[in-house]
Structures are given as structure tokens and as C-alpha cells.
Amino acid sequence: MKIRELQLYTNELEKTKSFYTTILAFELIEENENQFSLQVGWTRLTFIKSNEEHIYHFSFLVCKNQFEKAFNWIQNKTKILNTDADQHIANFENWNAQSFYFYDGARNLAEMITHYNLAYENDVEFDQHSILGISEIGLPTTYIEATNHIL
């Protein structure tokens, strides 16, 4: 999935902005006192100030031949989380995919994922510009049937 625009809420606006602009070095494309927007590949990612805590899970897609480079790049910037199996890399055999996880400045669960069935490849050195975009966003709900109907 290619998510072209994603708006998320945070009560940690400055910490979140610092993480994405300083640690991951994404391009800040718009900012005011209540929100900021970044360009992450094909995705415009906006964080909006909130008085309440909001925790999300979303995935950044990387090229299939750059997964190891993406891992090394992130590992030098922030802590990579262990999976349930006490490993850093999650293998999704049914999806022919691999991923790893880390927290951003607001403790959102961010994921770097590659799908080996996709044709995306890139031979340049990996950096923030190598991330293709956001390809997944979690939609937790206690109203599963109603949400499915709406979607």
C-alpha cells in the first residue's frame, strides 16, 4: 500500500519533531506551533499537537536489496527492539517479508519492512532518502465489525 498522506496526533510534538528531523533527518516541509509535516518518500507525514497521548504503529517500506543497510542505518541512530522471539528481525514467511521495530520520539512503534515480492530495488548508499514511504498504519478498534463495514 502507498500511503500518500498520514496525519497522526501527539502530545509530544517537540520530541517527535526532534526525532524525525534530527535523528532520522527527514525533510521538514511545513511547520507551525500546532503541527509539522515531513516528506518521507511518497508520504507526507504530519504530526498534530494533542493534549492526549496517542500511540500508533506504522511501517516504512524499504527496497528488498537494502533491508540490511536500513537495519545498520537505524541501529546507529536509535535502539532496535526485540521481537517476541528475542530477535531484532521479524520474519513474515506468509508475506515473504522481514522487518524490525523501533520507537520514535512519542513512543510510536515504527517499523522498517521489506517485501521481497515487490520489485523495488536501489543500489545507492542507504539514508533517509532511501525509504520509499509509509506502507502500513495500524487501526486498532474494539468495534471490529463496524470498522470493517466502514472500510
PDB file of C-alpha atoms in Angstrom:
ATOM      1  CA  MET A   1       0.000   0.000   0.000  1.00  0.00           C
ATOM      2  CA  LYS A   2       1.234   3.504  -0.780  1.00  0.00           C
ATOM      3  CA  ILE A   3       0.014   5.880   1.889  1.00  0.00           C
ATOM      4  CA  ARG A   4       0.345   9.304   0.276  1.00  0.00           C
ATOM      5  CA  GLU A   5      -0.612  11.372   3.336  1.00  0.00           C
ATOM      6  CA  LEU A   6      -0.828  10.409   7.002  1.00  0.00           C
ATOM      7  CA  GLN A   7      -1.864  12.659   9.886  1.00  0.00           C
ATOM      8  CA  LEU A   8      -1.133  11.495  13.425  1.00  0.00           C
ATOM      9  CA  TYR A   9      -1.728  13.156  16.799  1.00  0.00           C
ATOM     10  CA  THR A  10       0.861  13.516  19.546  1.00  0.00           C
ATOM     11  CA  ASN A  11       1.167  15.137  22.938  1.00  0.00           C
ATOM     12  CA  GLU A  12       4.962  15.110  22.407  1.00  0.00           C
ATOM     13  CA  LEU A  13       5.180  17.410  19.389  1.00  0.00           C
ATOM     14  CA  GLU A  14       8.713  18.742  20.026  1.00  0.00           C
ATOM     15  CA  LYS A  15      10.198  15.338  20.920  1.00  0.00           C
ATOM     16  CA  THR A  16       8.597  13.836  17.832  1.00  0.00           C
ATOM     17  CA  LYS A  17       9.827  16.629  15.570  1.00  0.00           C
ATOM     18  CA  SER A  18      13.325  16.327  17.004  1.00  0.00           C
ATOM     19  CA  PHE A  19      13.390  12.574  16.418  1.00  0.00           C
ATOM     20  CA  TYR A  20      12.324  12.784  12.783  1.00  0.00           C
ATOM     21  CA  THR A  21      14.314  15.878  11.793  1.00  0.00           C
ATOM     22  CA  THR A  22      17.477  15.381  13.845  1.00  0.00           C
ATOM     23  CA  ILE A  23      17.870  11.636  14.354  1.00  0.00           C
ATOM     24  CA  LEU A  24      16.328  10.380  11.102  1.00  0.00           C
ATOM     25  CA  ALA A  25      16.982  13.633   9.188  1.00  0.00           C
ATOM     26  CA  PHE A  26      13.698  13.717   7.258  1.00  0.00           C
ATOM     27  CA  GLU A  27      12.915  16.923   5.417  1.00  0.00           C
ATOM     28  CA  LEU A  28      10.674  19.300   7.352  1.00  0.00           C
ATOM     29  CA  ILE A  29       8.306  20.695   4.720  1.00  0.00           C
ATOM     30  CA  GLU A  30       5.842  22.651   6.850  1.00  0.00           C
ATOM     31  CA  GLU A  31       5.609  23.740  10.469  1.00  0.00           C
ATOM     32  CA  ASN A  32       3.588  25.898  12.832  1.00  0.00           C
ATOM     33  CA  GLU A  33       3.017  25.847  16.595  1.00  0.00           C
ATOM     34  CA  ASN A  34       0.391  23.083  16.356  1.00  0.00           C
ATOM     35  CA  GLN A  35       1.810  20.700  13.754  1.00  0.00           C
ATOM     36  CA  PHE A  36       4.650  19.827  11.440  1.00  0.00           C
ATOM     37  CA  SER A  37       4.922  17.857   8.220  1.00  0.00           C
ATOM     38  CA  LEU A  38       7.747  15.745   6.829  1.00  0.00           C
ATOM     39  CA  GLN A  39       8.335  14.244   3.424  1.00  0.00           C
ATOM     40  CA  VAL A  40       9.094  10.532   3.786  1.00  0.00           C
ATOM     41  CA  GLY A  41       9.416   9.105   0.291  1.00  0.00           C
ATOM     42  CA  TRP A  42       5.981   9.195  -1.322  1.00  0.00           C
ATOM     43  CA  THR A  43       4.322  10.027   2.038  1.00  0.00           C
ATOM     44  CA  ARG A  44       3.592  13.387   3.582  1.00  0.00           C
ATOM     45  CA  LEU A  45       3.682  12.610   7.317  1.00  0.00           C
ATOM     46  CA  THR A  46       2.056  15.198   9.604  1.00  0.00           C
ATOM     47  CA  PHE A  47       2.056  15.218  13.389  1.00  0.00           C
ATOM     48  CA  ILE A  48      -0.614  17.363  15.048  1.00  0.00           C
ATOM     49  CA  LYS A  49      -0.421  18.617  18.629  1.00  0.00           C
ATOM     50  CA  SER A  50      -2.821  16.963  21.051  1.00  0.00           C
ATOM     51  CA  ASN A  51      -3.419  17.190  24.785  1.00  0.00           C
ATOM     52  CA  GLU A  52      -3.903  13.427  24.913  1.00  0.00           C
ATOM     53  CA  GLU A  53      -1.415  10.640  24.318  1.00  0.00           C
ATOM     54  CA  HIS A  54      -1.841   8.794  21.033  1.00  0.00           C
ATOM     55  CA  ILE A  55       0.275   5.761  20.237  1.00  0.00           C
ATOM     56  CA  TYR A  56       0.458   4.426  16.678  1.00  0.00           C
ATOM     57  CA  HIS A  57       2.094   1.611  14.769  1.00  0.00           C
ATOM     58  CA  PHE A  58       3.159   2.274  11.185  1.00  0.00           C
ATOM     59  CA  SER A  59       5.657   0.891   8.699  1.00  0.00           C
ATOM     60  CA  PHE A  60       8.290   2.456   6.497  1.00  0.00           C
ATOM     61  CA  LEU A  61       8.888   0.460   3.310  1.00  0.00           C
ATOM     62  CA  VAL A  62      12.454  -0.144   2.137  1.00  0.00           C
ATOM     63  CA  CYS A  63      13.792  -1.778  -1.007  1.00  0.00           C
ATOM     64  CA  LYS A  64      14.272  -5.524  -0.889  1.00  0.00           C
ATOM     65  CA  ASN A  65      18.022  -5.292  -1.501  1.00  0.00           C
ATOM     66  CA  GLN A  66      18.521  -2.612   1.176  1.00  0.00           C
ATOM     67  CA  PHE A  67      16.993  -4.249   4.240  1.00  0.00           C
ATOM     68  CA  GLU A  68      20.349  -4.958   5.896  1.00  0.00           C
ATOM     69  CA  LYS A  69      21.555  -1.441   5.095  1.00  0.00           C
ATOM     70  CA  ALA A  70      18.370   0.002   6.615  1.00  0.00           C
ATOM     71  CA  PHE A  71      18.930  -2.085   9.754  1.00  0.00           C
ATOM     72  CA  ASN A  72      22.509  -0.829  10.118  1.00  0.00           C
ATOM     73  CA  TRP A  73      21.446   2.774   9.453  1.00  0.00           C
ATOM     74  CA  ILE A  74      18.732   2.739  12.138  1.00  0.00           C
ATOM     75  CA  GLN A  75      20.873   0.763  14.570  1.00  0.00           C
ATOM     76  CA  ASN A  76      23.361   3.651  14.545  1.00  0.00           C
ATOM     77  CA  LYS A  77      20.575   6.151  15.326  1.00  0.00           C
ATOM     78  CA  THR A  78      18.217   4.531  17.837  1.00  0.00           C
ATOM     79  CA  LYS A  79      17.561   1.293  19.697  1.00  0.00           C
ATOM     80  CA  ILE A  80      16.084  -1.557  17.688  1.00  0.00           C
ATOM     81  CA  LEU A  81      13.504  -3.502  19.662  1.00  0.00           C
ATOM     82  CA  ASN A  82      13.458  -7.243  20.186  1.00  0.00           C
ATOM     83  CA  THR A  83      10.613  -9.314  18.770  1.00  0.00           C
ATOM     84  CA  ASP A  84       8.699 -11.933  20.770  1.00  0.00           C
ATOM     85  CA  ALA A  85      11.355 -14.441  19.760  1.00  0.00           C
ATOM     86  CA  ASP A  86      14.040 -12.210  21.354  1.00  0.00           C
ATOM     87  CA  GLN A  87      15.432 -11.368  17.911  1.00  0.00           C
ATOM     88  CA  HIS A  88      15.861  -7.995  16.227  1.00  0.00           C
ATOM     89  CA  ILE A  89      14.387  -9.104  12.895  1.00  0.00           C
ATOM     90  CA  ALA A  90      10.862 -10.419  12.403  1.00  0.00           C
ATOM     91  CA  ASN A  91      10.332 -12.871   9.556  1.00  0.00           C
ATOM     92  CA  PHE A  92       6.923 -12.998   7.895  1.00  0.00           C
ATOM     93  CA  GLU A  93       7.096 -16.107   5.731  1.00  0.00           C
ATOM     94  CA  ASN A  94       3.476 -15.805   4.532  1.00  0.00           C
ATOM     95  CA  TRP A  95       4.195 -12.280   3.274  1.00  0.00           C
ATOM     96  CA  ASN A  96       7.756 -13.012   2.069  1.00  0.00           C
ATOM     97  CA  ALA A  97       8.796 -10.052   4.226  1.00  0.00           C
ATOM     98  CA  GLN A  98      11.144  -9.047   7.021  1.00  0.00           C
ATOM     99  CA  SER A  99      11.007  -6.128   9.414  1.00  0.00           C
ATOM    100  CA  PHE A 100      12.422  -4.585  12.551  1.00  0.00           C
ATOM    101  CA  TYR A 101      10.936  -2.147  15.056  1.00  0.00           C
ATOM    102  CA  PHE A 102      11.920   0.975  16.995  1.00  0.00           C
ATOM    103  CA  TYR A 103      10.222   3.753  18.940  1.00  0.00           C
ATOM    104  CA  ASP A 104      10.045   7.329  17.736  1.00  0.00           C
ATOM    105  CA  GLY A 105      10.088  10.437  19.954  1.00  0.00           C
ATOM    106  CA  ALA A 106       6.498   9.905  21.128  1.00  0.00           C
ATOM    107  CA  ARG A 107       6.928   6.136  21.648  1.00  0.00           C
ATOM    108  CA  ASN A 108       5.039   5.274  18.474  1.00  0.00           C
ATOM    109  CA  LEU A 109       6.021   1.834  17.256  1.00  0.00           C
ATOM    110  CA  ALA A 110       7.756   2.408  13.941  1.00  0.00           C
ATOM    111  CA  GLU A 111       8.680  -0.472  11.667  1.00  0.00           C
ATOM    112  CA  MET A 112      11.040  -0.821   8.726  1.00  0.00           C
ATOM    113  CA  ILE A 113       9.742  -3.523   6.424  1.00  0.00           C
ATOM    114  CA  THR A 114      10.720  -5.039   3.122  1.00  0.00           C
ATOM    115  CA  HIS A 115       8.545  -7.252   0.949  1.00  0.00           C
ATOM    116  CA  TYR A 116      10.693  -9.475  -1.231  1.00  0.00           C
ATOM    117  CA  ASN A 117       7.857  -9.947  -3.771  1.00  0.00           C
ATOM    118  CA  LEU A 118       7.933  -6.234  -4.640  1.00  0.00           C
ATOM    119  CA  ALA A 119      10.178  -5.039  -7.445  1.00  0.00           C
ATOM    120  CA  TYR A 120      11.676  -2.103  -5.533  1.00  0.00           C
ATOM    121  CA  GLU A 121      15.488  -2.069  -5.614  1.00  0.00           C
ATOM    122  CA  ASN A 122      18.066   0.646  -5.128  1.00  0.00           C
ATOM    123  CA  ASP A 123      21.858   0.459  -5.213  1.00  0.00           C
ATOM    124  CA  VAL A 124      22.707   3.778  -3.546  1.00  0.00           C
ATOM    125  CA  GLU A 125      24.061   4.112  -0.021  1.00  0.00           C
ATOM    126  CA  PHE A 126      21.163   3.898   2.442  1.00  0.00           C
ATOM    127  CA  ASP A 127      19.942   7.064   4.149  1.00  0.00           C
ATOM    128  CA  GLN A 128      16.594   8.734   4.911  1.00  0.00           C
ATOM    129  CA  HIS A 129      16.028   9.316   1.183  1.00  0.00           C
ATOM    130  CA  SER A 130      16.109   5.546   0.574  1.00  0.00           C
ATOM    131  CA  ILE A 131      12.859   4.993   2.472  1.00  0.00           C
ATOM    132  CA  LEU A 132      10.140   4.554  -0.130  1.00  0.00           C
ATOM    133  CA  GLY A 133       7.289   5.790   2.066  1.00  0.00           C
ATOM    134  CA  ILE A 134       4.789   4.599   4.631  1.00  0.00           C
ATOM    135  CA  SER A 135       3.091   1.385   3.595  1.00  0.00           C
ATOM    136  CA  GLU A 136       1.092   0.369   6.697  1.00  0.00           C
ATOM    137  CA  ILE A 137      -0.800   2.006   9.562  1.00  0.00           C
ATOM    138  CA  GLY A 138      -2.431   0.137  12.421  1.00  0.00           C
ATOM    139  CA  LEU A 139      -6.109   0.798  13.059  1.00  0.00           C
ATOM    140  CA  PRO A 140      -6.847  -0.692  16.490  1.00  0.00           C
ATOM    141  CA  THR A 141     -10.506  -0.826  17.461  1.00  0.00           C
ATOM    142  CA  THR A 142     -12.879  -2.630  19.760  1.00  0.00           C
ATOM    143  CA  TYR A 143     -15.585  -2.291  17.073  1.00  0.00           C
ATOM    144  CA  ILE A 144     -14.151  -4.716  14.546  1.00  0.00           C
ATOM    145  CA  GLU A 145     -17.306  -5.482  12.523  1.00  0.00           C
ATOM    146  CA  ALA A 146     -18.392  -1.841  12.324  1.00  0.00           C
ATOM    147  CA  THR A 147     -14.900  -0.712  11.353  1.00  0.00           C
ATOM    148  CA  ASN A 148     -14.669  -3.394   8.662  1.00  0.00           C
ATOM    149  CA  HIS A 149     -18.022  -2.246   7.297  1.00  0.00           C
ATOM    150  CA  ILE A 150     -16.892   1.383   7.167  1.00  0.00           C
ATOM    151  CA  LEU A 151     -13.611   0.464   5.470  1.00  0.00           C
TER     152      LEU A 151
END
